[in-house]
Every structure is written in structure tokens, then in C-alpha cells.
């Protein structure tokens, strides 16, 4: 399974998710941000690579669908409902990611 994690700036939530799940057996990970100033800005290649796409908030899902509609055909997009109130590798963020995304990656 190839899991792509998306947030706004690719600084806190999505890189944490990429790191946490990179050690899971059978899971390849990548992360990106939707903002133009993101550390890694989302590309069409990343969307094509992914078998499942996780977004942190509904606003990310809406923006993703608006900007990349033609690249998303057949892609599973899962909203994790994780607000932007955590630091990178925050233990509470890791617990939320494992609880919300983990079942889809087993």
C-alpha cells in the first residue's frame, strides 16, 4: 500500500504521519502540503503514486478535489479530522494518526 498524507504546509501533521507509518510492514509513505509555500508542495506524480490519500481536514479534501480533480479518478481519499494544533511528532498527534489512519493501513 502506498499512503500519501496531505496537510497545508507539510511541516507538522503530514510529515509526522509519513514518519510514523513508514515503519509499518507493507506500507510505503509520502507527504505533501497543499499551500504554495509548503515544504513539499503536492504534485500530480505523488497523487498518481498513491493507492490511498489521507488529508488532515475537510478543507484539504475540498481543495484537493478542486485543484486536482482530473488526477483523482479512482483514488480513495480519507479525511482524518485532525486539526492544526499539534507540533511535529507530538505524542498526542501520533496517537490520533494511529487511531484514525491505522485501521486503513492494516
Short mmCIF file of N, CA, C and O in Angstrom, two decimals:
data_model
loop_
_atom_site.label_atom_id
_atom_site.label_comp_id
_atom_site.label_asym_id
_atom_site.label_seq_id
_atom_site.Cartn_x
_atom_site.Cartn_y
_atom_site.Cartn_z
N UNK A 1 0.85 -1.18 0.00
CA UNK A 1 0.00 0.00 0.00
C UNK A 1 0.89 1.24 0.00
O UNK A 1 1.88 1.31 0.73
N UNK A 2 0.51 2.22 -0.80
CA UNK A 2 1.24 3.49 -0.88
C UNK A 2 0.34 4.59 -0.34
O UNK A 2 -0.65 4.95 -0.97
N UNK A 3 0.70 5.10 0.84
CA UNK A 3 -0.12 6.10 1.55
C UNK A 3 0.49 7.48 1.41
O UNK A 3 1.65 7.70 1.75
N UNK A 4 -0.31 8.41 0.94
CA UNK A 4 0.09 9.81 0.81
C UNK A 4 -0.67 10.62 1.85
O UNK A 4 -1.90 10.54 1.92
N UNK A 5 0.07 11.38 2.66
CA UNK A 5 -0.51 12.20 3.72
C UNK A 5 -0.40 13.66 3.32
O UNK A 5 0.69 14.13 2.96
N UNK A 6 -1.52 14.38 3.42
CA UNK A 6 -1.57 15.77 2.96
C UNK A 6 -2.10 16.67 4.07
O UNK A 6 -3.10 16.37 4.72
N UNK A 7 -1.41 17.81 4.26
CA UNK A 7 -1.91 18.88 5.13
C UNK A 7 -1.68 20.20 4.38
O UNK A 7 -1.59 20.19 3.16
N UNK A 8 -1.58 21.29 5.08
CA UNK A 8 -1.43 22.58 4.41
C UNK A 8 0.02 22.88 4.02
O UNK A 8 0.32 23.14 2.87
N UNK A 9 0.91 22.84 5.00
CA UNK A 9 2.29 23.30 4.78
C UNK A 9 3.32 22.19 4.75
O UNK A 9 4.49 22.44 4.50
N UNK A 10 2.92 20.95 5.04
CA UNK A 10 3.84 19.82 5.08
C UNK A 10 4.97 20.06 6.08
O UNK A 10 6.12 19.74 5.83
N UNK A 11 4.61 20.65 7.23
CA UNK A 11 5.61 20.94 8.27
C UNK A 11 5.37 20.14 9.55
O UNK A 11 6.31 19.82 10.25
N UNK A 12 4.11 19.83 9.87
CA UNK A 12 3.80 19.24 11.17
C UNK A 12 3.05 17.91 11.04
O UNK A 12 3.60 16.85 11.34
N UNK A 13 1.82 17.96 10.61
CA UNK A 13 0.98 16.77 10.62
C UNK A 13 1.36 15.73 9.56
O UNK A 13 1.56 14.56 9.88
N UNK A 14 1.44 16.14 8.31
CA UNK A 14 1.71 15.13 7.27
C UNK A 14 3.12 14.53 7.37
O UNK A 14 3.27 13.32 7.19
N UNK A 15 4.16 15.31 7.70
CA UNK A 15 5.46 14.66 7.87
C UNK A 15 5.50 13.70 9.06
O UNK A 15 6.17 12.68 9.01
N UNK A 16 4.74 14.03 10.11
CA UNK A 16 4.65 13.12 11.24
C UNK A 16 4.02 11.81 10.80
O UNK A 16 4.52 10.72 11.10
N UNK A 17 2.92 11.91 10.06
CA UNK A 17 2.25 10.70 9.57
C UNK A 17 3.17 9.90 8.65
O UNK A 17 3.25 8.67 8.77
N UNK A 18 3.87 10.58 7.77
CA UNK A 18 4.80 9.89 6.87
C UNK A 18 5.82 9.10 7.68
O UNK A 18 6.10 7.94 7.40
N UNK A 19 6.37 9.72 8.70
CA UNK A 19 7.39 9.07 9.53
C UNK A 19 6.80 7.90 10.33
O UNK A 19 7.38 6.81 10.36
N UNK A 20 5.68 8.12 10.97
CA UNK A 20 5.07 7.10 11.83
C UNK A 20 4.75 5.83 11.04
O UNK A 20 5.06 4.71 11.46
N UNK A 21 4.15 5.98 9.87
CA UNK A 21 3.70 4.81 9.12
C UNK A 21 4.77 4.23 8.20
O UNK A 21 4.58 3.15 7.65
N UNK A 22 5.90 4.92 8.05
CA UNK A 22 6.96 4.41 7.18
C UNK A 22 7.55 3.10 7.69
O UNK A 22 8.09 2.32 6.92
N UNK A 23 7.42 2.85 8.98
CA UNK A 23 7.96 1.61 9.55
C UNK A 23 6.95 0.47 9.56
O UNK A 23 7.27 -0.65 9.96
N UNK A 24 5.73 0.73 9.13
CA UNK A 24 4.70 -0.31 9.10
C UNK A 24 4.96 -1.25 7.93
O UNK A 24 5.24 -0.81 6.80
N UNK A 25 4.83 -2.53 8.19
CA UNK A 25 5.04 -3.55 7.16
C UNK A 25 4.02 -3.39 6.04
O UNK A 25 2.81 -3.24 6.29
N UNK A 26 4.50 -3.42 4.80
CA UNK A 26 3.62 -3.34 3.65
C UNK A 26 3.12 -1.96 3.32
O UNK A 26 2.26 -1.81 2.45
N UNK A 27 3.63 -0.93 4.00
CA UNK A 27 3.17 0.44 3.77
C UNK A 27 4.35 1.30 3.32
O UNK A 27 5.37 1.37 3.99
N UNK A 28 4.20 1.94 2.17
CA UNK A 28 5.13 2.97 1.72
C UNK A 28 4.45 4.31 1.96
O UNK A 28 3.23 4.42 1.82
N UNK A 29 5.23 5.33 2.35
CA UNK A 29 4.62 6.61 2.69
C UNK A 29 5.27 7.78 1.96
O UNK A 29 6.43 7.72 1.56
N UNK A 30 4.48 8.83 1.84
CA UNK A 30 4.96 10.11 1.31
C UNK A 30 4.06 11.18 1.92
O UNK A 30 2.98 10.88 2.44
N UNK A 31 4.50 12.43 1.86
CA UNK A 31 3.67 13.51 2.38
C UNK A 31 3.91 14.77 1.56
O UNK A 31 4.94 14.93 0.90
N UNK A 32 2.91 15.65 1.65
CA UNK A 32 2.97 16.91 0.91
C UNK A 32 1.99 17.90 1.52
O UNK A 32 1.16 17.54 2.33
N UNK A 33 2.14 19.15 1.08
CA UNK A 33 1.23 20.20 1.51
C UNK A 33 0.51 20.80 0.31
O UNK A 33 1.01 20.76 -0.81
N UNK A 34 -0.64 21.37 0.58
CA UNK A 34 -1.43 21.99 -0.49
C UNK A 34 -1.08 23.45 -0.74
O UNK A 34 -1.40 23.99 -1.80
N UNK A 35 -0.45 24.10 0.21
CA UNK A 35 -0.10 25.51 0.05
C UNK A 35 1.10 25.67 -0.88
O UNK A 35 1.97 24.79 -0.93
N UNK A 36 1.15 26.81 -1.55
CA UNK A 36 2.29 27.07 -2.45
C UNK A 36 3.61 27.18 -1.69
O UNK A 36 4.66 26.94 -2.26
N UNK A 37 3.55 27.55 -0.41
CA UNK A 37 4.77 27.68 0.38
C UNK A 37 5.07 26.43 1.21
O UNK A 37 5.88 26.46 2.13
N UNK A 38 4.44 25.31 0.89
CA UNK A 38 4.66 24.07 1.61
C UNK A 38 6.10 23.60 1.46
O UNK A 38 6.75 23.87 0.44
N UNK A 39 6.60 22.91 2.47
CA UNK A 39 7.95 22.34 2.40
C UNK A 39 8.06 21.46 1.16
O UNK A 39 9.01 21.57 0.38
N UNK A 40 7.10 20.58 0.97
CA UNK A 40 6.96 19.80 -0.26
C UNK A 40 5.55 20.05 -0.78
O UNK A 40 4.58 19.64 -0.15
N UNK A 41 5.45 20.78 -1.89
CA UNK A 41 4.13 21.06 -2.45
C UNK A 41 3.63 19.84 -3.22
O UNK A 41 4.39 19.20 -3.95
N UNK A 42 2.37 19.51 -3.04
CA UNK A 42 1.76 18.34 -3.67
C UNK A 42 1.93 18.38 -5.18
O UNK A 42 1.74 19.41 -5.82
N UNK A 43 2.27 17.22 -5.74
CA UNK A 43 2.42 17.09 -7.19
C UNK A 43 1.48 16.02 -7.73
O UNK A 43 1.04 15.12 -7.00
N UNK A 44 1.22 16.09 -9.00
CA UNK A 44 0.41 15.07 -9.66
C UNK A 44 1.09 13.70 -9.59
O UNK A 44 0.41 12.68 -9.48
N UNK A 45 2.40 13.69 -9.66
CA UNK A 45 3.13 12.42 -9.56
C UNK A 45 2.86 11.73 -8.23
O UNK A 45 2.72 10.51 -8.18
N UNK A 46 2.79 12.50 -7.16
CA UNK A 46 2.51 11.92 -5.86
C UNK A 46 1.09 11.33 -5.83
O UNK A 46 0.88 10.25 -5.27
N UNK A 47 0.15 12.04 -6.41
CA UNK A 47 -1.23 11.54 -6.46
C UNK A 47 -1.30 10.24 -7.26
O UNK A 47 -1.92 9.27 -6.84
N UNK A 48 -0.64 10.21 -8.40
CA UNK A 48 -0.63 9.01 -9.23
C UNK A 48 0.03 7.84 -8.51
O UNK A 48 -0.41 6.69 -8.62
N UNK A 49 1.08 8.11 -7.73
CA UNK A 49 1.81 7.08 -6.98
C UNK A 49 0.95 6.45 -5.89
O UNK A 49 1.01 5.24 -5.65
N UNK A 50 0.11 7.24 -5.24
CA UNK A 50 -0.62 6.80 -4.05
C UNK A 50 -1.74 5.81 -4.38
O UNK A 50 -2.45 5.97 -5.37
N UNK A 51 -1.90 4.83 -3.47
CA UNK A 51 -3.08 3.96 -3.56
C UNK A 51 -4.17 4.46 -2.61
O UNK A 51 -5.34 4.16 -2.80
N UNK A 52 -3.77 5.22 -1.59
CA UNK A 52 -4.73 5.85 -0.68
C UNK A 52 -4.17 7.22 -0.28
O UNK A 52 -2.97 7.37 -0.09
N UNK A 53 -5.06 8.20 -0.20
CA UNK A 53 -4.66 9.56 0.15
C UNK A 53 -5.38 9.95 1.44
O UNK A 53 -6.60 9.84 1.54
N UNK A 54 -4.59 10.40 2.41
CA UNK A 54 -5.13 10.87 3.68
C UNK A 54 -4.97 12.38 3.75
O UNK A 54 -3.87 12.90 3.52
N UNK A 55 -6.06 13.08 4.07
CA UNK A 55 -6.00 14.51 4.33
C UNK A 55 -6.31 14.73 5.80
O UNK A 55 -7.01 13.94 6.41
N UNK A 56 -5.80 15.80 6.35
CA UNK A 56 -5.97 16.05 7.78
C UNK A 56 -7.32 16.68 8.10
O UNK A 56 -7.90 16.43 9.15
N UNK A 57 -7.84 17.53 7.20
CA UNK A 57 -9.08 18.26 7.45
C UNK A 57 -9.96 18.25 6.20
O UNK A 57 -9.46 18.09 5.09
N UNK A 58 -11.24 18.49 6.39
CA UNK A 58 -12.18 18.54 5.26
C UNK A 58 -11.79 19.64 4.27
O UNK A 58 -11.96 19.47 3.06
N UNK A 59 -11.25 20.74 4.76
CA UNK A 59 -10.83 21.82 3.85
C UNK A 59 -9.75 21.33 2.89
O UNK A 59 -9.71 21.75 1.74
N UNK A 60 -8.88 20.44 3.37
CA UNK A 60 -7.84 19.88 2.50
C UNK A 60 -8.48 19.01 1.41
O UNK A 60 -8.07 19.05 0.25
N UNK A 61 -9.49 18.24 1.79
CA UNK A 61 -10.17 17.38 0.82
C UNK A 61 -10.85 18.23 -0.25
O UNK A 61 -10.76 17.93 -1.44
N UNK A 62 -11.50 19.30 0.17
CA UNK A 62 -12.17 20.19 -0.79
C UNK A 62 -11.16 20.83 -1.74
O UNK A 62 -11.39 20.88 -2.96
N UNK A 63 -10.06 21.33 -1.19
CA UNK A 63 -9.03 21.97 -2.01
C UNK A 63 -8.38 20.97 -2.97
O UNK A 63 -8.13 21.28 -4.13
N UNK A 64 -8.12 19.78 -2.46
CA UNK A 64 -7.54 18.72 -3.28
C UNK A 64 -8.45 18.39 -4.46
O UNK A 64 -7.99 18.32 -5.61
N UNK A 65 -9.73 18.21 -4.19
CA UNK A 65 -10.68 17.88 -5.26
C UNK A 65 -10.82 19.01 -6.27
O UNK A 65 -10.98 18.78 -7.46
N UNK A 66 -10.77 20.24 -5.79
CA UNK A 66 -10.91 21.38 -6.70
C UNK A 66 -9.68 21.52 -7.60
O UNK A 66 -9.81 21.71 -8.81
N UNK A 67 -8.50 21.39 -7.03
CA UNK A 67 -7.27 21.64 -7.78
C UNK A 67 -6.81 20.45 -8.62
O UNK A 67 -6.20 20.62 -9.67
N UNK A 68 -7.10 19.23 -8.15
CA UNK A 68 -6.56 18.04 -8.82
C UNK A 68 -7.64 17.05 -9.25
O UNK A 68 -7.38 15.85 -9.36
N UNK A 69 -8.83 17.54 -9.50
CA UNK A 69 -9.98 16.67 -9.81
C UNK A 69 -9.64 15.61 -10.86
O UNK A 69 -9.93 14.44 -10.68
N UNK A 70 -9.01 16.00 -11.94
CA UNK A 70 -8.74 15.06 -13.03
C UNK A 70 -7.71 14.00 -12.66
O UNK A 70 -7.69 12.92 -13.26
N UNK A 71 -6.88 14.25 -11.66
CA UNK A 71 -5.86 13.27 -11.25
C UNK A 71 -6.37 12.31 -10.18
O UNK A 71 -5.70 11.34 -9.86
N UNK A 72 -7.54 12.58 -9.64
CA UNK A 72 -8.05 11.80 -8.50
C UNK A 72 -8.97 10.66 -8.90
O UNK A 72 -9.47 9.95 -8.02
N UNK A 73 -9.18 10.45 -10.17
CA UNK A 73 -10.12 9.42 -10.62
C UNK A 73 -9.76 8.06 -10.03
O UNK A 73 -8.67 7.55 -10.23
N UNK A 74 -10.68 7.50 -9.25
CA UNK A 74 -10.48 6.19 -8.65
C UNK A 74 -9.65 6.17 -7.39
O UNK A 74 -9.40 5.11 -6.82
N UNK A 75 -9.19 7.33 -6.93
CA UNK A 75 -8.37 7.39 -5.72
C UNK A 75 -9.25 7.44 -4.47
O UNK A 75 -10.25 8.15 -4.43
N UNK A 76 -8.86 6.70 -3.46
CA UNK A 76 -9.55 6.74 -2.18
C UNK A 76 -8.98 7.88 -1.36
O UNK A 76 -7.76 7.93 -1.12
N UNK A 77 -9.84 8.80 -0.92
CA UNK A 77 -9.41 9.94 -0.12
C UNK A 77 -10.10 9.84 1.24
O UNK A 77 -11.32 9.78 1.32
N UNK A 78 -9.29 9.84 2.29
CA UNK A 78 -9.81 9.68 3.64
C UNK A 78 -9.45 10.92 4.46
O UNK A 78 -8.28 11.30 4.54
N UNK A 79 -10.47 11.52 5.05
CA UNK A 79 -10.25 12.69 5.92
C UNK A 79 -10.09 12.19 7.36
O UNK A 79 -10.96 11.50 7.89
N UNK A 80 -8.96 12.55 7.97
CA UNK A 80 -8.64 12.09 9.32
C UNK A 80 -9.22 12.98 10.42
O UNK A 80 -9.23 12.59 11.58
N UNK A 81 -9.66 14.18 10.07
CA UNK A 81 -10.26 15.08 11.06
C UNK A 81 -9.30 15.50 12.15
O UNK A 81 -9.68 15.60 13.32
N UNK A 82 -8.06 15.79 11.77
CA UNK A 82 -7.04 16.20 12.75
C UNK A 82 -6.73 17.68 12.54
O UNK A 82 -6.16 18.06 11.52
N UNK A 83 -7.09 18.51 13.52
CA UNK A 83 -6.88 19.96 13.38
C UNK A 83 -5.40 20.34 13.48
O UNK A 83 -4.57 19.57 13.97
N UNK A 84 -5.10 21.54 13.04
CA UNK A 84 -3.74 22.05 13.04
C UNK A 84 -3.39 22.64 14.40
O UNK A 84 -3.27 23.85 14.56
N UNK A 85 -3.25 21.76 15.39
CA UNK A 85 -2.92 22.24 16.73
C UNK A 85 -1.87 21.37 17.41
O UNK A 85 -1.79 21.30 18.62
N UNK A 86 -1.06 20.69 16.60
CA UNK A 86 -0.03 19.81 17.13
C UNK A 86 1.33 20.16 16.54
O UNK A 86 1.42 20.61 15.40
N UNK A 87 2.36 19.89 17.31
CA UNK A 87 3.73 20.04 16.82
C UNK A 87 4.14 18.75 16.11
O UNK A 87 3.52 17.70 16.30
N UNK A 88 5.19 18.84 15.33
CA UNK A 88 5.71 17.66 14.64
C UNK A 88 6.12 16.60 15.67
O UNK A 88 6.78 16.93 16.66
N UNK A 89 5.69 15.37 15.46
CA UNK A 89 5.99 14.23 16.31
C UNK A 89 5.42 14.33 17.72
O UNK A 89 5.85 13.63 18.62
N UNK A 90 4.43 15.18 17.91
CA UNK A 90 3.72 15.28 19.19
C UNK A 90 3.11 13.92 19.51
O UNK A 90 2.43 13.35 18.67
N UNK A 91 3.33 13.39 20.72
CA UNK A 91 2.77 12.07 21.06
C UNK A 91 1.24 12.01 20.90
O UNK A 91 0.71 10.96 20.50
N UNK A 92 0.54 13.10 21.19
CA UNK A 92 -0.92 13.11 21.00
C UNK A 92 -1.28 13.03 19.52
O UNK A 92 -2.25 12.36 19.15
N UNK A 93 -0.51 13.70 18.68
CA UNK A 93 -0.72 13.63 17.24
C UNK A 93 -0.47 12.21 16.74
O UNK A 93 -1.26 11.67 15.95
N UNK A 94 0.57 11.58 17.22
CA UNK A 94 0.89 10.22 16.80
C UNK A 94 -0.24 9.27 17.19
O UNK A 94 -0.66 8.43 16.39
N UNK A 95 -0.77 9.41 18.39
CA UNK A 95 -1.88 8.57 18.84
C UNK A 95 -3.11 8.77 17.94
O UNK A 95 -3.77 7.80 17.56
N UNK A 96 -3.41 10.03 17.61
CA UNK A 96 -4.55 10.30 16.73
C UNK A 96 -4.34 9.70 15.34
O UNK A 96 -5.27 9.11 14.76
N UNK A 97 -3.15 9.85 14.80
CA UNK A 97 -2.86 9.29 13.48
C UNK A 97 -3.00 7.78 13.49
O UNK A 97 -3.62 7.19 12.59
N UNK A 98 -2.45 7.13 14.50
CA UNK A 98 -2.55 5.68 14.57
C UNK A 98 -3.99 5.22 14.73
O UNK A 98 -4.42 4.23 14.13
N UNK A 99 -4.78 5.96 15.52
CA UNK A 99 -6.18 5.60 15.72
C UNK A 99 -7.03 5.86 14.47
O UNK A 99 -7.89 5.04 14.13
N UNK A 100 -6.77 6.97 13.77
CA UNK A 100 -7.62 7.37 12.65
C UNK A 100 -7.18 6.78 11.31
O UNK A 100 -8.02 6.43 10.48
N UNK A 101 -5.88 6.70 11.08
CA UNK A 101 -5.38 6.18 9.79
C UNK A 101 -4.99 4.71 9.87
O UNK A 101 -5.10 3.98 8.89
N UNK A 102 -4.55 4.29 11.04
CA UNK A 102 -4.06 2.92 11.22
C UNK A 102 -4.99 1.84 10.70
O UNK A 102 -4.54 0.93 9.98
N UNK A 103 -6.29 1.89 11.02
CA UNK A 103 -7.19 0.83 10.54
C UNK A 103 -7.24 0.68 9.01
O UNK A 103 -7.47 -0.40 8.50
N UNK A 104 -6.98 1.76 8.29
CA UNK A 104 -7.00 1.71 6.84
C UNK A 104 -5.70 1.14 6.27
O UNK A 104 -5.63 0.80 5.08
N UNK A 105 -4.66 1.07 7.10
CA UNK A 105 -3.34 0.64 6.63
C UNK A 105 -2.96 -0.76 7.12
O UNK A 105 -1.85 -1.21 6.88
N UNK A 106 -3.85 -1.42 7.80
CA UNK A 106 -3.56 -2.77 8.30
C UNK A 106 -3.81 -3.81 7.23
O UNK A 106 -4.53 -3.68 6.36
#
